[in-house]
Coordinates of C-alpha atoms in Angstrom, one line a residue:
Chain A
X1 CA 113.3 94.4 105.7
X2 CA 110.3 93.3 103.9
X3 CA 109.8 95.9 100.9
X4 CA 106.6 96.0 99.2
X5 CA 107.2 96.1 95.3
X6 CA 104.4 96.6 92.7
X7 CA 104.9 97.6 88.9
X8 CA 101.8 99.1 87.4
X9 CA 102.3 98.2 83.7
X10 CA 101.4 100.8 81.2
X11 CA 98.8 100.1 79.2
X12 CA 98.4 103.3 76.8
X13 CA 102.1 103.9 76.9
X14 CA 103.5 107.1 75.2
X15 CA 106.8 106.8 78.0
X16 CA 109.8 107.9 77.8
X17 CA 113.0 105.8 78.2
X18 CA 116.2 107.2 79.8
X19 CA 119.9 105.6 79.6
X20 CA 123.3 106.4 79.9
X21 CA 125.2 106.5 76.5
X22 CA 127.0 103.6 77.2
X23 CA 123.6 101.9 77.7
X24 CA 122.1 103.6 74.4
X25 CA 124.8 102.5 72.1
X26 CA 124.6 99.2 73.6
X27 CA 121.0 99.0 72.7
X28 CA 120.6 100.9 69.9
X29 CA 117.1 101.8 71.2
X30 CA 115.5 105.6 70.7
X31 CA 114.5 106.9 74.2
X32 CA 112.0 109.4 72.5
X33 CA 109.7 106.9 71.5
X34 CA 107.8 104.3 73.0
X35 CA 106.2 100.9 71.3
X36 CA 102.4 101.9 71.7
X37 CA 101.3 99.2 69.7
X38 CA 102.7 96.6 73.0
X39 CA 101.5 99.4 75.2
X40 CA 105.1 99.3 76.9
X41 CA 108.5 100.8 77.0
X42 CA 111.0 99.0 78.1
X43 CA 114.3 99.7 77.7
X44 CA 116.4 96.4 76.6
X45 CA 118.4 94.6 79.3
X46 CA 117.0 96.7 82.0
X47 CA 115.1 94.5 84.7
X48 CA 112.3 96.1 87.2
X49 CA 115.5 94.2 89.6
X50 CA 117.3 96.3 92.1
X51 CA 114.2 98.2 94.0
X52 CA 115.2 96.3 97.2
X53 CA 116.8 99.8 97.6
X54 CA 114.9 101.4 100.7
X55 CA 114.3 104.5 100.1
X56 CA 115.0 107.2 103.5
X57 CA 112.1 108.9 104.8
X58 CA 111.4 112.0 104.2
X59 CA 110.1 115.1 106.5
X60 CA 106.4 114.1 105.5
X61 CA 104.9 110.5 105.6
X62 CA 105.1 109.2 102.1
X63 CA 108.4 110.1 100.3
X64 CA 107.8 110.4 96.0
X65 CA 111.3 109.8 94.5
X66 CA 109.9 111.0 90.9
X67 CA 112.2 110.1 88.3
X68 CA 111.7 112.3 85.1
X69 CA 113.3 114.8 82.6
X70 CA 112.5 117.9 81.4
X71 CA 112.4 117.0 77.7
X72 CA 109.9 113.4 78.9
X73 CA 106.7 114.0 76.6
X74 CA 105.0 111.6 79.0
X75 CA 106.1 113.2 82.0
X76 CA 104.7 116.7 80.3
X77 CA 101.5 114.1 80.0
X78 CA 101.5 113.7 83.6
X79 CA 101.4 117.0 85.1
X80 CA 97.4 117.1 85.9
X81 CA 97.8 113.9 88.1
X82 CA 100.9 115.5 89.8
X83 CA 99.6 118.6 90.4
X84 CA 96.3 117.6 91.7
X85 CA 98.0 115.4 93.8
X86 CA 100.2 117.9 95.3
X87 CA 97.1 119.9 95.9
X88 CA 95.0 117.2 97.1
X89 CA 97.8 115.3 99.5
X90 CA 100.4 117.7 99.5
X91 CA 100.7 117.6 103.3
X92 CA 101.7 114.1 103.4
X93 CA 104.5 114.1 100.5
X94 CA 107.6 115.2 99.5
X95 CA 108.4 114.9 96.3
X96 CA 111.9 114.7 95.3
X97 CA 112.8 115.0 91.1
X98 CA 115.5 112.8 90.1
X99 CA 116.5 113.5 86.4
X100 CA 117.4 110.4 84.3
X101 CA 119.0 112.1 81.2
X102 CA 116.4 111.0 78.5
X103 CA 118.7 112.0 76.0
X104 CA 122.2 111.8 76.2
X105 CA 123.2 112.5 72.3
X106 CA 122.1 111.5 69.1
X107 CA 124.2 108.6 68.3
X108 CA 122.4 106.1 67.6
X109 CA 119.7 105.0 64.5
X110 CA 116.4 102.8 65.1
X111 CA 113.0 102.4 64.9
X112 CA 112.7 104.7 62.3
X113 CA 114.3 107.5 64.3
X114 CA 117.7 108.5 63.5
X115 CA 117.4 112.2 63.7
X116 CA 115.8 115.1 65.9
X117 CA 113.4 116.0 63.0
X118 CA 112.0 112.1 63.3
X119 CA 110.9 113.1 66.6
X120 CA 108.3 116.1 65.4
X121 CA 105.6 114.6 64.6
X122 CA 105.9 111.8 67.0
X123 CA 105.8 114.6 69.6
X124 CA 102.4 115.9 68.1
X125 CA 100.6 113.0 68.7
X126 CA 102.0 112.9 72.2
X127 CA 100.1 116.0 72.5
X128 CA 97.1 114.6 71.1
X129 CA 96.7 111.9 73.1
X130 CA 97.4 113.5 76.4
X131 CA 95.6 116.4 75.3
X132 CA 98.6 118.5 76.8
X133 CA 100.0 121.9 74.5
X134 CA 103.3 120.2 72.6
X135 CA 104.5 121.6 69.3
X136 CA 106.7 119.2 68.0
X137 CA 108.4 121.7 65.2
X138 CA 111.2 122.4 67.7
X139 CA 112.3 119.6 66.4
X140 CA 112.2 120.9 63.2
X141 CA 113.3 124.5 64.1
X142 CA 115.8 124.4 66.8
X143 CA 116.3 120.7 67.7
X144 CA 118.2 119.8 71.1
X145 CA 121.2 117.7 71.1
X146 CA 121.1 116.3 74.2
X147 CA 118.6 116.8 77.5
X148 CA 122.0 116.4 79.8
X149 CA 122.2 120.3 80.3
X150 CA 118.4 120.4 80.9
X151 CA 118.8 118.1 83.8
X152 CA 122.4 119.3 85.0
X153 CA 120.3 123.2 84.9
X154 CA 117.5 121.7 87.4
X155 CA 120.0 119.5 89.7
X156 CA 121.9 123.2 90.3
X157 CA 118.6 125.1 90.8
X158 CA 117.8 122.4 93.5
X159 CA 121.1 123.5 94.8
X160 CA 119.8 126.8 95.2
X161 CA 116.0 126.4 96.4
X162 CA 114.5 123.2 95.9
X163 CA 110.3 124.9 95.0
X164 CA 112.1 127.3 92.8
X165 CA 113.4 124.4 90.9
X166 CA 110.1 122.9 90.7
X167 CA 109.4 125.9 89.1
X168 CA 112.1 125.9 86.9
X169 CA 111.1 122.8 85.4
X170 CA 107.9 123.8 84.5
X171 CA 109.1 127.3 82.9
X172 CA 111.9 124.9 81.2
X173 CA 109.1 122.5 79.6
X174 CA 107.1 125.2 78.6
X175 CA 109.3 127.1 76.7
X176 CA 110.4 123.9 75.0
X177 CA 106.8 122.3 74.5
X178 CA 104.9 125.7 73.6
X179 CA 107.3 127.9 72.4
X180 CA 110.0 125.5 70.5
X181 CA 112.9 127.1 72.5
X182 CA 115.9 124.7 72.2
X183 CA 116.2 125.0 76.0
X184 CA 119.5 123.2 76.1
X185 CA 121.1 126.4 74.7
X186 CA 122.4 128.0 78.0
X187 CA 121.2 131.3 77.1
X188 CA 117.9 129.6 77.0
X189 CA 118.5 127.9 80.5
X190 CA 119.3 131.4 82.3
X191 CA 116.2 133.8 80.9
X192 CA 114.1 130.5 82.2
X193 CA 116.1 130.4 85.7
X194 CA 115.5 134.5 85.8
X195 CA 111.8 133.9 85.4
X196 CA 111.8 131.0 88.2
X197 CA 113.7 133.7 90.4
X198 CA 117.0 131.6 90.4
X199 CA 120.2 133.1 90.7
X200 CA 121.8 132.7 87.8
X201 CA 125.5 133.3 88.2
X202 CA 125.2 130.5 91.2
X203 CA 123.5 128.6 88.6
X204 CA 126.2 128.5 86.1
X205 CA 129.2 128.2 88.9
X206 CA 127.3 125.2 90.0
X207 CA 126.3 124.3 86.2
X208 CA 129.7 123.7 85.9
X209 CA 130.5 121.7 88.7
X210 CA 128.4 120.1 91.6
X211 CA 125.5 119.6 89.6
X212 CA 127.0 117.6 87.0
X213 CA 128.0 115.4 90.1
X214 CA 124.7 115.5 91.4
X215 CA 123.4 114.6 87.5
X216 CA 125.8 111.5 88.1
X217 CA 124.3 110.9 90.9
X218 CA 121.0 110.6 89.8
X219 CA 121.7 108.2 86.9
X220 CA 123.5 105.6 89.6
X221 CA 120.5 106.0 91.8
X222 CA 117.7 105.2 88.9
X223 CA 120.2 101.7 88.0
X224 CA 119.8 100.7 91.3
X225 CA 116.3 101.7 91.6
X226 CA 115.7 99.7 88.4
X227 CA 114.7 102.5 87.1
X228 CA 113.8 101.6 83.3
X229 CA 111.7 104.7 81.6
X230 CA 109.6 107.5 82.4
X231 CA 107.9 108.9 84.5
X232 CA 109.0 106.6 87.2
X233 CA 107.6 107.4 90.2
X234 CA 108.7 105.5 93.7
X235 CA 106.2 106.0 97.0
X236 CA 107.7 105.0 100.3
X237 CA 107.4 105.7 103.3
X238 CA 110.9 105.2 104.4
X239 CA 110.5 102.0 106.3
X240 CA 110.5 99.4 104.0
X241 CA 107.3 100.1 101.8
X242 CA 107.7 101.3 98.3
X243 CA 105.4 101.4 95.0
X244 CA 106.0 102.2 92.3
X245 CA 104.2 103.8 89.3
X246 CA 105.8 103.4 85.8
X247 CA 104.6 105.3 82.9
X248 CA 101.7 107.7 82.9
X249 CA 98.4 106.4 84.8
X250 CA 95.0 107.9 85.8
X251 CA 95.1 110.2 88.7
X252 CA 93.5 107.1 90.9
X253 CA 96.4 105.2 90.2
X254 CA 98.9 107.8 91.6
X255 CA 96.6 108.3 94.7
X256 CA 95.8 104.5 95.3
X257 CA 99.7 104.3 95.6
X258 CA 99.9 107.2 98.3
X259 CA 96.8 105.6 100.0
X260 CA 98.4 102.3 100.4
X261 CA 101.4 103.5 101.6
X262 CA 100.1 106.1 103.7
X263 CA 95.8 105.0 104.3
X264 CA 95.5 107.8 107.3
X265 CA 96.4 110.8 104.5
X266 CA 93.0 112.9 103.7
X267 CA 92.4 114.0 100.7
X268 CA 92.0 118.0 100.5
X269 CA 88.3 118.3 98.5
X270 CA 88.6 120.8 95.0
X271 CA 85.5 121.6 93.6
X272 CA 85.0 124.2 91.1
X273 CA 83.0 126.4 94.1
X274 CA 86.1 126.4 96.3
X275 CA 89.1 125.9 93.9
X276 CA 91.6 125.2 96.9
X277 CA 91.4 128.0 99.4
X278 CA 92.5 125.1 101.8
X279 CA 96.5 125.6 101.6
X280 CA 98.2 128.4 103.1
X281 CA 100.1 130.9 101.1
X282 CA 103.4 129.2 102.6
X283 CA 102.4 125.9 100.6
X284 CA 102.2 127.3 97.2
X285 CA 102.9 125.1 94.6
X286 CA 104.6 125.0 90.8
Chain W
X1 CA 90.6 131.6 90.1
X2 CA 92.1 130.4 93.1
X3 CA 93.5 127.7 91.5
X4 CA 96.4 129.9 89.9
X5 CA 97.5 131.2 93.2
X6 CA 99.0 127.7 93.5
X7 CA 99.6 127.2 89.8
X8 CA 100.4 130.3 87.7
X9 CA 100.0 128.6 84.8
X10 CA 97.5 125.8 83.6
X11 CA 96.3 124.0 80.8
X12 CA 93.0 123.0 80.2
X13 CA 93.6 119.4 80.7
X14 CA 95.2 120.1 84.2
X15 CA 91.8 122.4 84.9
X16 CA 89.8 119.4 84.3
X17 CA 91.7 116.8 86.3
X18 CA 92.5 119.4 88.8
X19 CA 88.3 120.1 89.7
X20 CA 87.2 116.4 88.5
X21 CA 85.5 118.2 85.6
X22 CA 85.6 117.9 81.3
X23 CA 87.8 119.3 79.7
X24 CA 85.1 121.0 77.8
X25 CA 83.7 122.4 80.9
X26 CA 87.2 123.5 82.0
X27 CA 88.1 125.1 78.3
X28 CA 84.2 126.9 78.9
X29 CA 85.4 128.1 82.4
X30 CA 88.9 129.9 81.3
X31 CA 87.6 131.3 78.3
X32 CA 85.2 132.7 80.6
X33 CA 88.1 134.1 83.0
X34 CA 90.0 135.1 80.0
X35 CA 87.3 136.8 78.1
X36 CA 86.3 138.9 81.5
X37 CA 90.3 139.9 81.5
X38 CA 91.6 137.6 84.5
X39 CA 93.9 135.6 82.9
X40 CA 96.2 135.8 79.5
X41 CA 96.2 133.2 77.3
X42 CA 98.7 131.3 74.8
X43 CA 97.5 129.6 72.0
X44 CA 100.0 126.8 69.6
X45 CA 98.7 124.3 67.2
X46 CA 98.1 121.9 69.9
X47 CA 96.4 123.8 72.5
X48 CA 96.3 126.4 74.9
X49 CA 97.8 127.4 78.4
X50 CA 96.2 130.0 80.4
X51 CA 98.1 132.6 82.5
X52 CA 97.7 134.1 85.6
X53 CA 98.4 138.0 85.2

């Protein structure tokens, strides 16, 4: 099956890198920071190789296999593009989040980064250039140890109720970005899965067991993806074409990919007269 | 305003991509909702989020 395989090179990259541990110690490379003086981040000894992987179709035309994590600067960069895309083409796509554990621990010393606090001010130019809220001080304040719980907490909300994950997420990055919760603490992780409307008892049960599977998962998936940083983001439509879009890109680049993939899908207009009153109540979106 | 029936919360950047505007036009229009009491706001060194109430 012929699969259609372009990589959009970053070229103002503030990305986010994602490995397992064995990977990291291997490489010694800090998966908080990118190189923006190449423009790139890529992770040593991982290829773009391996997306000969056809990805099923989804219930919609194009399929989005979005590879992120809730602790991804970048990704936090990218959430204009994504949501205007959902709200321009959210009829033809399904977007399913695949977490790729952005930071499994702290064990390792490079670039200048060998501790959470190296990460602060790092994250407040993220916010600068993507002119997104960050406040790096968690860092400072209440630093995370890993973002494994962060993505084990949304794989069991997806259990649960796949748009009240989305929604999870989003809470979960806020609280981290704009109010320096350390949202690996699990008592952080349950007030935010209360706010997305998540059970939380069924969150913890499967906390502690099919999501870390699921986690797993994930992280097997984005190796044979060729998955190499974030946000990764695969559009197929299930019979052999895929793009993909690496690293944060205009909101053109996200909806040339769609188009390609998908030319019949119409884009729903937003202006600042009609703000959206296009989509049903049904199709809300987080 | 219609915009946070989908989104209940949005930054001023995701405004602007959002409607294809700047993001001084977008920071113009939710102070304007927020100053008329339609939306909450949040304020950190790096920015603001608005809030649907």
């Amino acid at each position: 099956m012929k699969v259609l395989y372009v990589v959009l090179m970053m070229v103002a990259c503030l990305g986010c890198h994602g490995q397992t541990k064995t990977k990291m110690n291997d490489t010694h490379t800090n998966p908080l920071l990118c190189d923006t003086t190449t423009g790139t981040c890529d992770v040593p000894g991982q290829t773009t190789a391996g997306t000969n992987q056809v990805i099923p179709q989804g219930k919609k035309p194009v399929t989005i296999v979005y590879y992120t994590d809730p602790i991804c600067s970048s990704c936090w960069g990218i959430e204009p593009q994504l949501r205007k895309l959902k709200l321009e083409y959210g009829a033809y796509i399904d977007i399913d989040y695949r977490m790729g554990g952005l930071l499994p621990d702290w064990s390792y010393n490079s670039g200048g980064i060998s501790k959470p606090s190296d990460v602060a001010h790092h994250w407040d130019d993220v916010s600068k250039h993507y002119e997104m809220p960050i406040d790096g001080d968690v860092w400072l304040e209440d630093p995370l140890d890993s973002s494994y719980p962060l993505c084990i907490a949304m794989k069991a909300a997806q259990i649960q109720d796949k748009d009240k994950a989305i929604k999870y997420m989003r809470i979960m990055r806020e609280r981290l970005y704009l109010d320096k919760k350390n949202m690996a603490k699990w008592d952080n992780l349950a007030d935010a899965a209360v706010a997305a409307g998540l059970d939380v008892t069924k969150l913890k049960k499967d906390f502690d067991a099919d999501a870390r599977k699921l986690f797993q998962d994930d992280l097997d998936y984005a190796r044979k993806l060729g998955v190499r940083g974030f946000p990764t983001m695969f559009f197929s439509d299930g019979e052999g074409q895929q793009l993909m879009v690496y690293g944060s890109k205009p909101f053109s680049s996200y909806e040339n990919a769609l188009l390609a993939i998908y030319p019949d899908a119409k884009k729903n207009l937003l202006t600042m007269q009609t703000q959206c009153p296009c989509l049903p109540i049904t199709q809300r979106l987080r | 305003m219609s915009l946070f029936t989908h989104y209940p919360t949005l930054t001023v950047k995701e405004y602007a991509v959002i409607l294809d505007i700047t993001t001084a036009d977008a920071q113009a229009a939710l102070e304007k909702l927020y100053k008329e009491g339609k939306l909450d706001k949040k304020t950190i060194k790096n920015g603001s989020i608005y809030i649907k109430k």
